PDB file of C-alpha atoms in Angstrom:
ATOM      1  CA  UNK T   1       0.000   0.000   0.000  1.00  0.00           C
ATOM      2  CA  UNK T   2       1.565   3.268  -0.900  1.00  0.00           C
ATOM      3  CA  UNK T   3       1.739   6.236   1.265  1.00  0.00           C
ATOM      4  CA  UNK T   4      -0.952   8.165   0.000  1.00  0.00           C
ATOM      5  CA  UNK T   5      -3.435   5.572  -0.110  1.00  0.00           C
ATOM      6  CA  UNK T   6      -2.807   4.730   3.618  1.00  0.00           C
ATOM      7  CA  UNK T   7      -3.227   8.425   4.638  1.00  0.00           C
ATOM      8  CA  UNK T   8      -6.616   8.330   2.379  1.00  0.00           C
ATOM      9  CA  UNK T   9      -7.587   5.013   4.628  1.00  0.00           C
ATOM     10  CA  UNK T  10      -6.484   6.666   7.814  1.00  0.00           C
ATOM     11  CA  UNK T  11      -8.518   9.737   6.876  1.00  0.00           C
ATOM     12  CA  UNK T  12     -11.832   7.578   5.859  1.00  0.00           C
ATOM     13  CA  UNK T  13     -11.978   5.939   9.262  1.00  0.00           C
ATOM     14  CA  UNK T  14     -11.436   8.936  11.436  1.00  0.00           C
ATOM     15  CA  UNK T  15     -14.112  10.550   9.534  1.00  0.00           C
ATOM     16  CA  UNK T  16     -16.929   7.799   9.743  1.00  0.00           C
ATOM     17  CA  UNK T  17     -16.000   7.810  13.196  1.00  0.00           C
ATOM     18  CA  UNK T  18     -16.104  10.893  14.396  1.00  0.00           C
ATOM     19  CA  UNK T  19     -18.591  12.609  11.521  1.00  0.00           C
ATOM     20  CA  UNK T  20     -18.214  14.400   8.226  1.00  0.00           C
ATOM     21  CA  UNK T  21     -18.509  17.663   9.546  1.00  0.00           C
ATOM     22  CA  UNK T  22     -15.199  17.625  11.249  1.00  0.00           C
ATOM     23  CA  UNK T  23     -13.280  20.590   9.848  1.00  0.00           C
ATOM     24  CA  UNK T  24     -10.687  19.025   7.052  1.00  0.00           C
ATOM     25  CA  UNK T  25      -8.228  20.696   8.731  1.00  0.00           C
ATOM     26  CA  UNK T  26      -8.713  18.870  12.067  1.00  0.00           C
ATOM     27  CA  UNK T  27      -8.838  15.581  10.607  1.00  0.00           C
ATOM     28  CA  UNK T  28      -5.566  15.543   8.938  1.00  0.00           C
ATOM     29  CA  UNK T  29      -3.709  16.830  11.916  1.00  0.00           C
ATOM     30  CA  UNK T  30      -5.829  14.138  13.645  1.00  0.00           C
ATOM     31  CA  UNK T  31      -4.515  11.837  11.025  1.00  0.00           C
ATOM     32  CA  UNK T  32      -0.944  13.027  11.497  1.00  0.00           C
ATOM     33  CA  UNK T  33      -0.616  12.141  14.829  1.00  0.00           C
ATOM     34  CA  UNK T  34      -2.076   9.116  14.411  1.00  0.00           C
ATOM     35  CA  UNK T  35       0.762   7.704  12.236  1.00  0.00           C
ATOM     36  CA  UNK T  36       3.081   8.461  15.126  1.00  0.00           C
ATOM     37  CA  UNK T  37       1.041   7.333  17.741  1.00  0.00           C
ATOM     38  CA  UNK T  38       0.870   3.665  18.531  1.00  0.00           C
ATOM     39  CA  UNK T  39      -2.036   3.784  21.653  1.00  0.00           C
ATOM     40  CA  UNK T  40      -4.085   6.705  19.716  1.00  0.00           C
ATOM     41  CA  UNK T  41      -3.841   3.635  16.973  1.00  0.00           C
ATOM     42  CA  UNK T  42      -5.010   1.066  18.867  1.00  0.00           C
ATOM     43  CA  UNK T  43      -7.998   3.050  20.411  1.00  0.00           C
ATOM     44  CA  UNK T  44      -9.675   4.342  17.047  1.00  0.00           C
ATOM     45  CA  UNK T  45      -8.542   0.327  15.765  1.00  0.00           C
ATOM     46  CA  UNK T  46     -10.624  -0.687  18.956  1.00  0.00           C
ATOM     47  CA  UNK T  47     -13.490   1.061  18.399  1.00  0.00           C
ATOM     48  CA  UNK T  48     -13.859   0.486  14.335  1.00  0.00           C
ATOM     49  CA  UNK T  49     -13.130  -3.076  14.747  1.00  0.00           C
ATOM     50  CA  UNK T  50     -15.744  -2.984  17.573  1.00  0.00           C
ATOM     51  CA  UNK T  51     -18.589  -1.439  15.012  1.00  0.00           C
ATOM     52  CA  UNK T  52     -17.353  -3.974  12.357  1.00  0.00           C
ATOM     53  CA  UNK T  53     -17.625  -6.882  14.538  1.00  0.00           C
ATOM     54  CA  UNK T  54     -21.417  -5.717  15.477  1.00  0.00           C
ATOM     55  CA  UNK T  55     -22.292  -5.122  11.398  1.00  0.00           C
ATOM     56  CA  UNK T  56     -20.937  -8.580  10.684  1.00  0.00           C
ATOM     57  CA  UNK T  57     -22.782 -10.418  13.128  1.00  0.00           C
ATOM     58  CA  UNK T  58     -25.855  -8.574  12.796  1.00  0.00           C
ATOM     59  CA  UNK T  59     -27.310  -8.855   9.489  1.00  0.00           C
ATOM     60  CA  UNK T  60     -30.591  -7.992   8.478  1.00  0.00           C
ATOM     61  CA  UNK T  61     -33.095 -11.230   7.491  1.00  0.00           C
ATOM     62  CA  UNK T  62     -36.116 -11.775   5.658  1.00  0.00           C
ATOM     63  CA  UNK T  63     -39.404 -11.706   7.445  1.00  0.00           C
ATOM     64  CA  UNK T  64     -39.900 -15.178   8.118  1.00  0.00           C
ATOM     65  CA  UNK T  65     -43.073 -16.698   6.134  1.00  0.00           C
ATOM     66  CA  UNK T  66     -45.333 -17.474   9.377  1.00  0.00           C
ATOM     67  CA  UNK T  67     -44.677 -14.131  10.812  1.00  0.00           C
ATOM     68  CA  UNK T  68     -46.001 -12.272   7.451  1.00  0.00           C
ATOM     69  CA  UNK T  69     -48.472 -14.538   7.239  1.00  0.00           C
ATOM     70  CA  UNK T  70     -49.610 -13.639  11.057  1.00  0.00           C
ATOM     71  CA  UNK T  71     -49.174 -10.313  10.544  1.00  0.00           C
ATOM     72  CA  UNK T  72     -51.494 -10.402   7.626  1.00  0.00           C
ATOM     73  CA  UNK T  73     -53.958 -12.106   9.310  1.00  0.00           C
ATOM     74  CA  UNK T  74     -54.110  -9.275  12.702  1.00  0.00           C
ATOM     75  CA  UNK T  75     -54.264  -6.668  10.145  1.00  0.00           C
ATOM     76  CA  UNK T  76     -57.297  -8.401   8.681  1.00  0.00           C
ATOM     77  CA  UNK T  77     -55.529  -7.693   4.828  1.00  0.00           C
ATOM     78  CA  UNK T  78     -54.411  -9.927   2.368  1.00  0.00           C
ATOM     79  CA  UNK T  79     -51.198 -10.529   0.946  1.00  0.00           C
ATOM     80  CA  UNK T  80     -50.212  -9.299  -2.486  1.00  0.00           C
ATOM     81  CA  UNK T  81     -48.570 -12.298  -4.618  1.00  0.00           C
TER      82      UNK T  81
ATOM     83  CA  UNK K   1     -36.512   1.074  -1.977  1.00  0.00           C
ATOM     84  CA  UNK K   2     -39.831   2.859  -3.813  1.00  0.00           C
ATOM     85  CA  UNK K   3     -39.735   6.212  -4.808  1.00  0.00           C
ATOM     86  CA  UNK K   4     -40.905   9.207  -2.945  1.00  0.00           C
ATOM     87  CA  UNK K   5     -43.731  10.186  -5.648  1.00  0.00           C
ATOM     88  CA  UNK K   6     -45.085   6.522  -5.365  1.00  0.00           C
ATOM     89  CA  UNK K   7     -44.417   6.383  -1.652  1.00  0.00           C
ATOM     90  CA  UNK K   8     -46.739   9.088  -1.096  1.00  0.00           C
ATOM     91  CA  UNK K   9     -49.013   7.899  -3.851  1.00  0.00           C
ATOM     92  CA  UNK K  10     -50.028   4.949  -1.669  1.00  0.00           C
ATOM     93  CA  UNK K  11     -49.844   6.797   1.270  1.00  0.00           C
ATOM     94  CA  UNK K  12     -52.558   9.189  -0.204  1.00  0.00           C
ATOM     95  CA  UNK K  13     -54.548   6.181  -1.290  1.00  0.00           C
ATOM     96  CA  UNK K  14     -53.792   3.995   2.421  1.00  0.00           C
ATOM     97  CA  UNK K  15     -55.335   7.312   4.359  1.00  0.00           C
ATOM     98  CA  UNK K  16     -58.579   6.461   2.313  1.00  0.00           C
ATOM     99  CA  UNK K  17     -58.397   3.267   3.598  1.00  0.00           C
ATOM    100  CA  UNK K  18     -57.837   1.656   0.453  1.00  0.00           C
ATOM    101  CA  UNK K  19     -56.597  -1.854   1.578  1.00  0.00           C
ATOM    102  CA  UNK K  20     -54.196  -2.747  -1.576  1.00  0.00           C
ATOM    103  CA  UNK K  21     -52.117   0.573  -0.501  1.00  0.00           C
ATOM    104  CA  UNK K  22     -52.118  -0.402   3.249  1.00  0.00           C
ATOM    105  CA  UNK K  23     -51.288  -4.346   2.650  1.00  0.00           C
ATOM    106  CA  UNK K  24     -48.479  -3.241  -0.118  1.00  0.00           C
ATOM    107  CA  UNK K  25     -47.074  -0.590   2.556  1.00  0.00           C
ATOM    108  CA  UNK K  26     -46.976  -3.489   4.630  1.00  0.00           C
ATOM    109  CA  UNK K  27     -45.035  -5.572   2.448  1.00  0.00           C
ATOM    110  CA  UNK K  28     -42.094  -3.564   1.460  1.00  0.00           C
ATOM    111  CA  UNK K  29     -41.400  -1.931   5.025  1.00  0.00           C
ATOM    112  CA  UNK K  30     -42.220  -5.122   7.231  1.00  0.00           C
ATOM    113  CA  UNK K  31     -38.469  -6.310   6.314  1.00  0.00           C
ATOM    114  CA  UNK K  32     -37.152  -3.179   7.840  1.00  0.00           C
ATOM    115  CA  UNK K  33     -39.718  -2.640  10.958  1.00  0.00           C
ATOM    116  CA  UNK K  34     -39.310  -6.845  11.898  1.00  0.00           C
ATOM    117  CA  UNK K  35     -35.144  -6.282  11.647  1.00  0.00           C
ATOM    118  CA  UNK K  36     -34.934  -2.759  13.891  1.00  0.00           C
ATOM    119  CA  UNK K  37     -37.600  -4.674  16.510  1.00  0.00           C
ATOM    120  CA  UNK K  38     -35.087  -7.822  16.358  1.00  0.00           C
ATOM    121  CA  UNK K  39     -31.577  -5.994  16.653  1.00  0.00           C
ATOM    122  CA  UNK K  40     -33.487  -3.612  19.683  1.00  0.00           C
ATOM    123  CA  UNK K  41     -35.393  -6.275  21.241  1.00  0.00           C
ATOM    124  CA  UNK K  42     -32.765  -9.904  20.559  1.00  0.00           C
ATOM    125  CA  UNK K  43     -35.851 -12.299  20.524  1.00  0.00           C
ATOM    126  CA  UNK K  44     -37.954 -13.229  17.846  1.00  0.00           C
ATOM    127  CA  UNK K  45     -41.146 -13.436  19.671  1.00  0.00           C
ATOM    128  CA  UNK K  46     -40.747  -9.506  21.067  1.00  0.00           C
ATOM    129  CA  UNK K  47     -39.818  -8.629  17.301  1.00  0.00           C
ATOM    130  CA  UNK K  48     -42.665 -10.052  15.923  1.00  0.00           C
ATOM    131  CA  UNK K  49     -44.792  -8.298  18.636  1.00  0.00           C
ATOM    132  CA  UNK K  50     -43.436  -4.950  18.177  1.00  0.00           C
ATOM    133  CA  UNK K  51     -43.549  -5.624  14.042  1.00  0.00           C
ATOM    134  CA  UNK K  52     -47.691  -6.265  14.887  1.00  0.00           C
ATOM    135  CA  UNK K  53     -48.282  -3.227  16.932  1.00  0.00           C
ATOM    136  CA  UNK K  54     -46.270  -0.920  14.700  1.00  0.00           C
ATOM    137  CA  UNK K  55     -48.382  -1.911  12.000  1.00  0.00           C
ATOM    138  CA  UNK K  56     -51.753  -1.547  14.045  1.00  0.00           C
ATOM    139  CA  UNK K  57     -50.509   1.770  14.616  1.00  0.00           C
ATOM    140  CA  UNK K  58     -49.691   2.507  11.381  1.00  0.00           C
ATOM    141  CA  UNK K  59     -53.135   1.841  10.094  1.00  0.00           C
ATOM    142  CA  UNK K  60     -55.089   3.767  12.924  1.00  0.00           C
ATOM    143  CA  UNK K  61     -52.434   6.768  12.769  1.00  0.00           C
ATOM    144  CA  UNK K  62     -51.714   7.082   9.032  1.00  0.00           C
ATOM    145  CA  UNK K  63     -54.230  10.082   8.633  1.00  0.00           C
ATOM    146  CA  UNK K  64     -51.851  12.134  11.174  1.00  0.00           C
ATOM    147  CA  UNK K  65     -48.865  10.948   9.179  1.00  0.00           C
ATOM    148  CA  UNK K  66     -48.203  14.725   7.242  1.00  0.00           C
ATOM    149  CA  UNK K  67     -45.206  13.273   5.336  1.00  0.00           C
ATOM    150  CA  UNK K  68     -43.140  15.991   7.510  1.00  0.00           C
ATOM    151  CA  UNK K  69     -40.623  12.743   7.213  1.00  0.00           C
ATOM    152  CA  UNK K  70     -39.789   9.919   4.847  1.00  0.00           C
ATOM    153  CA  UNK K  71     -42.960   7.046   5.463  1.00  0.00           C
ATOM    154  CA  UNK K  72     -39.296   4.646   6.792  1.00  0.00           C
ATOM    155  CA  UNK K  73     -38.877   6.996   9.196  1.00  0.00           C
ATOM    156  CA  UNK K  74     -41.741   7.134  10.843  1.00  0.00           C
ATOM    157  CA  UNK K  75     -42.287   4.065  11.045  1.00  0.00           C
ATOM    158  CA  UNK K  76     -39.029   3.809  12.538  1.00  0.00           C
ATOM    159  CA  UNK K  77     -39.485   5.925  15.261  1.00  0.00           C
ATOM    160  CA  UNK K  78     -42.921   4.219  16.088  1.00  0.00           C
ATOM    161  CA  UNK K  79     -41.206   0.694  16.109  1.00  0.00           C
ATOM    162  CA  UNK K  80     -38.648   2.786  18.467  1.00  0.00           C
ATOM    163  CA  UNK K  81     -41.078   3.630  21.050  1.00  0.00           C
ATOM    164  CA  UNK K  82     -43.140   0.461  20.629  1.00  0.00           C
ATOM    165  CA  UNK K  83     -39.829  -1.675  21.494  1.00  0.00           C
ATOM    166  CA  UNK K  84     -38.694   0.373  24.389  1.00  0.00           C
ATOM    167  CA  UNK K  85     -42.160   0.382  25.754  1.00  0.00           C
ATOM    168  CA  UNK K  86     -41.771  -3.478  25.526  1.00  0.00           C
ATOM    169  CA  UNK K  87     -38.149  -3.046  27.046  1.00  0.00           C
ATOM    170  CA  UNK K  88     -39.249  -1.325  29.930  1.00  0.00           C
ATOM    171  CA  UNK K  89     -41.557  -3.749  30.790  1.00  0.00           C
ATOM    172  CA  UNK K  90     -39.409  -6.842  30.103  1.00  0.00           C
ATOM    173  CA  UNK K  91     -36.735  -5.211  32.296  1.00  0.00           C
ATOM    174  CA  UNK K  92     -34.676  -6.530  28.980  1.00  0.00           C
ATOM    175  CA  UNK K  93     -31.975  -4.150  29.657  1.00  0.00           C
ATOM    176  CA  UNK K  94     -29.813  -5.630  32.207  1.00  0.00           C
ATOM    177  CA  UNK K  95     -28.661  -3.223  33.943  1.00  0.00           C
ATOM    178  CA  UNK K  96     -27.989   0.751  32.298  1.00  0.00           C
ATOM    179  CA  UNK K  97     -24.440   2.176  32.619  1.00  0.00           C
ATOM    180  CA  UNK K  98     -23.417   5.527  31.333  1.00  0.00           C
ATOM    181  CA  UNK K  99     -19.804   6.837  30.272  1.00  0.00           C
ATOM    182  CA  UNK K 100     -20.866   8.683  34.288  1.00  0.00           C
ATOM    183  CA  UNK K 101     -21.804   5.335  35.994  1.00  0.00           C
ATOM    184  CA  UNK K 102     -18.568   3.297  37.936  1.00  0.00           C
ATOM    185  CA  UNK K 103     -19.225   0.188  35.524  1.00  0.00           C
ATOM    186  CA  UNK K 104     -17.947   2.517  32.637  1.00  0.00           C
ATOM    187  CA  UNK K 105     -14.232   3.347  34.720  1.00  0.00           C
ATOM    188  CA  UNK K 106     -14.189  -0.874  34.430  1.00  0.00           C
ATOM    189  CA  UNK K 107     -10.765   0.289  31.765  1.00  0.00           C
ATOM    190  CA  UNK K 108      -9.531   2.731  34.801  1.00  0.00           C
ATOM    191  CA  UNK K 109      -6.538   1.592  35.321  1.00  0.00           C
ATOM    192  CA  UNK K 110      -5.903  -0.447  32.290  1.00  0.00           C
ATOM    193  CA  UNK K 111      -5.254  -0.258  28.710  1.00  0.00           C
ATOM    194  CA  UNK K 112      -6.099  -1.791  25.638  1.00  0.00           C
ATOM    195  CA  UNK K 113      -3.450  -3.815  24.192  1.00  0.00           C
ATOM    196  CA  UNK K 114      -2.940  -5.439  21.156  1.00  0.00           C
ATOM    197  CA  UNK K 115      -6.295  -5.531  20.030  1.00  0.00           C
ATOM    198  CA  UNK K 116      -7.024  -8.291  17.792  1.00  0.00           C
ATOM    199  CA  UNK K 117      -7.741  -8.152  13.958  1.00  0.00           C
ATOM    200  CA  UNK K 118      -9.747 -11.093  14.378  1.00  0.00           C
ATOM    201  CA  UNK K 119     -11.787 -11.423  17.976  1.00  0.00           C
ATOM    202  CA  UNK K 120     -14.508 -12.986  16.832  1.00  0.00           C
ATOM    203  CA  UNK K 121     -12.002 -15.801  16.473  1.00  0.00           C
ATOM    204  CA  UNK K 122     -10.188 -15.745  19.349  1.00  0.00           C
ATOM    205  CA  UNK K 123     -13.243 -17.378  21.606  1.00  0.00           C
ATOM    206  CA  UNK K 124     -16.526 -19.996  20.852  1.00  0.00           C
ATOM    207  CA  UNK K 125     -18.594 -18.766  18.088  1.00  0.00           C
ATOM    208  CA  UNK K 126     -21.744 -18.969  20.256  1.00  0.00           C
ATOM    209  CA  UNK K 127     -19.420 -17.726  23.788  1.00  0.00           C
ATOM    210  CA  UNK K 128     -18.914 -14.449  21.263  1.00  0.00           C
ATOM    211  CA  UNK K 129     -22.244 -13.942  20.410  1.00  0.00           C
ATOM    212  CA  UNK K 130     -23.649 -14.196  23.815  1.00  0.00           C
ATOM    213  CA  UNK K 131     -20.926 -11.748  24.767  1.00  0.00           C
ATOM    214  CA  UNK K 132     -21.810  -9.536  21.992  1.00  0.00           C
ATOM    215  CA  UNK K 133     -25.585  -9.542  22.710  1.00  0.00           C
ATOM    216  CA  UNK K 134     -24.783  -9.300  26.577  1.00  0.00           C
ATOM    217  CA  UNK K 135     -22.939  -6.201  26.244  1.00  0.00           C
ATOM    218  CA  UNK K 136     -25.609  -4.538  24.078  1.00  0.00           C
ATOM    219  CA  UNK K 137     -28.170  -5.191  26.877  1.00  0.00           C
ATOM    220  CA  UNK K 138     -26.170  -3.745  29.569  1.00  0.00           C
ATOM    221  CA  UNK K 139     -25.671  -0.454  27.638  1.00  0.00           C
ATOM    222  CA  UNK K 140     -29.041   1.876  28.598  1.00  0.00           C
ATOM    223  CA  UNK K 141     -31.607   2.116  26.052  1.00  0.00           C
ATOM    224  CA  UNK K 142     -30.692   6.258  24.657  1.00  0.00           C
ATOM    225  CA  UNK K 143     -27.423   4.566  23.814  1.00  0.00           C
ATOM    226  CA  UNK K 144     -28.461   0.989  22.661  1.00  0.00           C
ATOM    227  CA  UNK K 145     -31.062   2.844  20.340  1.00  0.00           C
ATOM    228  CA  UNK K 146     -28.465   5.113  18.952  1.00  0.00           C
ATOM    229  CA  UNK K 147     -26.145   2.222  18.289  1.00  0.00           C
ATOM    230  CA  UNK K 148     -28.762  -0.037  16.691  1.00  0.00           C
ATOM    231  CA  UNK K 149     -29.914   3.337  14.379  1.00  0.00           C
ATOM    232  CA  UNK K 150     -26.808   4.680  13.296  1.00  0.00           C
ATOM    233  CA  UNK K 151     -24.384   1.895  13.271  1.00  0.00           C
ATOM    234  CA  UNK K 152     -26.418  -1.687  12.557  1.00  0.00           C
ATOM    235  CA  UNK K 153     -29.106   0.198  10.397  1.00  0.00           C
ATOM    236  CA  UNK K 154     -27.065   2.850   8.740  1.00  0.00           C
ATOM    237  CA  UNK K 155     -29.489   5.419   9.696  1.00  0.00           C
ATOM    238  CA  UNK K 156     -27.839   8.866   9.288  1.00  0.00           C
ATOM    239  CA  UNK K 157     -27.358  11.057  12.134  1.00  0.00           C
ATOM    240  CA  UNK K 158     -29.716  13.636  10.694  1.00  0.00           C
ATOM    241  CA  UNK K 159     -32.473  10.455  10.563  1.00  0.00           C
ATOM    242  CA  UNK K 160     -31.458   9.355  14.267  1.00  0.00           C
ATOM    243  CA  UNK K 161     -32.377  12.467  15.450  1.00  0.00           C
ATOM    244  CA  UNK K 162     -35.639  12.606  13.832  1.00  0.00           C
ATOM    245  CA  UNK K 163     -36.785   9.591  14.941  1.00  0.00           C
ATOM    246  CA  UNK K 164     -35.530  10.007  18.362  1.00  0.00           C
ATOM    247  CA  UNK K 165     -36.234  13.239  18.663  1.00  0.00           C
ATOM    248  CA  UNK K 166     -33.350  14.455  20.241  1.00  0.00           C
ATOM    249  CA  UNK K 167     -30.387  16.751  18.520  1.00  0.00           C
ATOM    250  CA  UNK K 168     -27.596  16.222  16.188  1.00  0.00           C
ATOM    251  CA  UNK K 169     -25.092  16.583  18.495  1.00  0.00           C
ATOM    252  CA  UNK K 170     -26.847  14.440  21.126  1.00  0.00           C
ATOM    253  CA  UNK K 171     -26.659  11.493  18.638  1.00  0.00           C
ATOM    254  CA  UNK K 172     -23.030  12.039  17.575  1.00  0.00           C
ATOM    255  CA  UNK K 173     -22.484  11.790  21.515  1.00  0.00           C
ATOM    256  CA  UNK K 174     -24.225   9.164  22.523  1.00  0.00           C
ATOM    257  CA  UNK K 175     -23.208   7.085  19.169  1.00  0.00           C
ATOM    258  CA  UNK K 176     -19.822   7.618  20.643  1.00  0.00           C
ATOM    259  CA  UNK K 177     -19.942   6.499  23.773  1.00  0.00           C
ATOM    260  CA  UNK K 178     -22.141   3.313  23.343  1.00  0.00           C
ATOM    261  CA  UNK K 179     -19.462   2.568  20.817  1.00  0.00           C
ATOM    262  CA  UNK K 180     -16.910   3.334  23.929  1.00  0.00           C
ATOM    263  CA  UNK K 181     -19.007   1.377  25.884  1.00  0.00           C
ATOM    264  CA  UNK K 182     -19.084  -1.933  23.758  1.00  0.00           C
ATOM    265  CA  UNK K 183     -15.439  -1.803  23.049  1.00  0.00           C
ATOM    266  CA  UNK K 184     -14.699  -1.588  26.809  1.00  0.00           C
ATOM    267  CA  UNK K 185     -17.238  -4.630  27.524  1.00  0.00           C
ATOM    268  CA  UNK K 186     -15.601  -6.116  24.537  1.00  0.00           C
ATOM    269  CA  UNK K 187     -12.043  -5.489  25.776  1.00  0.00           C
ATOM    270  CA  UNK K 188     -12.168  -7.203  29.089  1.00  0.00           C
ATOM    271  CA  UNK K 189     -13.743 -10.303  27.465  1.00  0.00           C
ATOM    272  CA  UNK K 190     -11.138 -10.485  25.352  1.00  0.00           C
ATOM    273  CA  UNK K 191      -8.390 -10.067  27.558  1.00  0.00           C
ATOM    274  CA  UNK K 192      -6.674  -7.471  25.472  1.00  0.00           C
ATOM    275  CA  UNK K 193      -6.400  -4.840  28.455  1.00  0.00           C
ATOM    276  CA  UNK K 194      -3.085  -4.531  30.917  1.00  0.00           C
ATOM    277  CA  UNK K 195      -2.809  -2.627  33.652  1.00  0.00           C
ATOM    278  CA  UNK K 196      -1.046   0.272  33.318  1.00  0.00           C
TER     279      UNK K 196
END
């Protein structure tokens, strides 16, 4: 990976992290220090790994057929085919 | 995902009562309502509750609905209140700690450490879900309903705050510290903390 494409990376996750309305300016000093910092690594690591692990596990499913079909039936409509 | 001039198409025709609107409502946001009601609530039986009542709802309320916000989002905010309302009463979360409460300082003292690339492999596939789900549970609901919003239904933060109510800056703040708070929880169980 070359060196601007790891800044870019860097930059990306602080941003969906803390929010896109973080002044530019902010986020590359951010950024800066980051590459130099080993524990300020590990805690924004921590935390983005943490989200990841909680999208990964937690994926969205269909409806389940008997569940439609009950909630159909309370709402006293019928289902389009 | 339908588009807005045929969303409020059928909402125009579901206020008249007109069942083919209400039952084809039903079908394309049921998906989202039953999968918000299942990451809030972690049971199917609750989720299907809550997915029931927010419908019932939907049909007695949808002449107040002024399309002030997208038809997904308020539906989103009803299944909100209907599955903290069924929370509250289950006493489903365990126990509510705050960045303020001693349970949050549980890192005070310690570090993280070599956090792992991989932790979802570094214990028993159903020890980590359990884990996973536990530490959601213990988090109070304003920051378990933030998490589940923003971060497990991509909700913006601009959305969040609609359908919570609350502001912008509340969102981003809670958002941060439930993640805080699960990464902690997470932490410990992992054993990648040291003491300083």
């Amino acid at each position: 990976m070359n060196h601007h494409n790891h800044d870019k990376q860097l930059l990306d996750s602080l941003q969906s992290q803390f929010g896109k309305d973080i002044d530019s300016e902010v986020m590359e000093n951010i950024a800066k220090h980051m590459k130099d910092c080993p524990d300020c690594k590990i805690y924004v690591d921590s935390v983005k790994h943490t989200v990841k692990i909680y999208r990964t596990t937690e994926k969205n499913q269909s409806v389940p057929e008997d569940v439609s079909d009950r909630l159909f039936k309370t709402l006293k409509l019928k289902r389009h085919s | 995902m339908p588009n807005n001039s045929d969303e409020a198409h059928l909402v125009k025709m579901a206020k008249t009562g007109d069942k083919w609107a209400i039952a084809e409502i039903v079908s394309r946001e049921s998906g989202r309502v039953y999968n918000l009601a299942l990451k809030l609530l972690r049971n199917k039986e609750d989720a299907e509750d809550v997915l029931q009542e927010t419908f019932l709802i939907f049909m007695n309320k949808v002449q107040s609905y002024r399309g002030e916000s997208s038809l997904s989002t308020w539906l989103f905010r009803v299944t909100t209140n209907v599955a903290l309302s069924k929370m509250r009463a289950k006493e489903l979360i365990d126990k509510d700690i705050s960045i303020h409460d001693p349970d949050f300082e549980s890192l005070k003292g310690y570090e993280i450490r070599n956090w792992p690339n991989h932790p979802e492999n570094e214990m028993d596939k159903k020890a980590f879900s359990d884990c996973l789900t536990k530490a959601l549970n213990r988090l109070s609901e304003d920051y378990r309903v933030v998490f589940v919003l923003r971060d497990l239904e991509g909700m913006s933060t601009k959305e969040t705050s609609k359908i919570l109510g609350i502001s912008i800056s509340n969102v981003k703040v809670r958002l941060m510290r439930a993640r805080l708070l699960l990464r902690d929880q997470l932490a410990i169980k992992l054993k990648c903390v040291e003491r300083r």
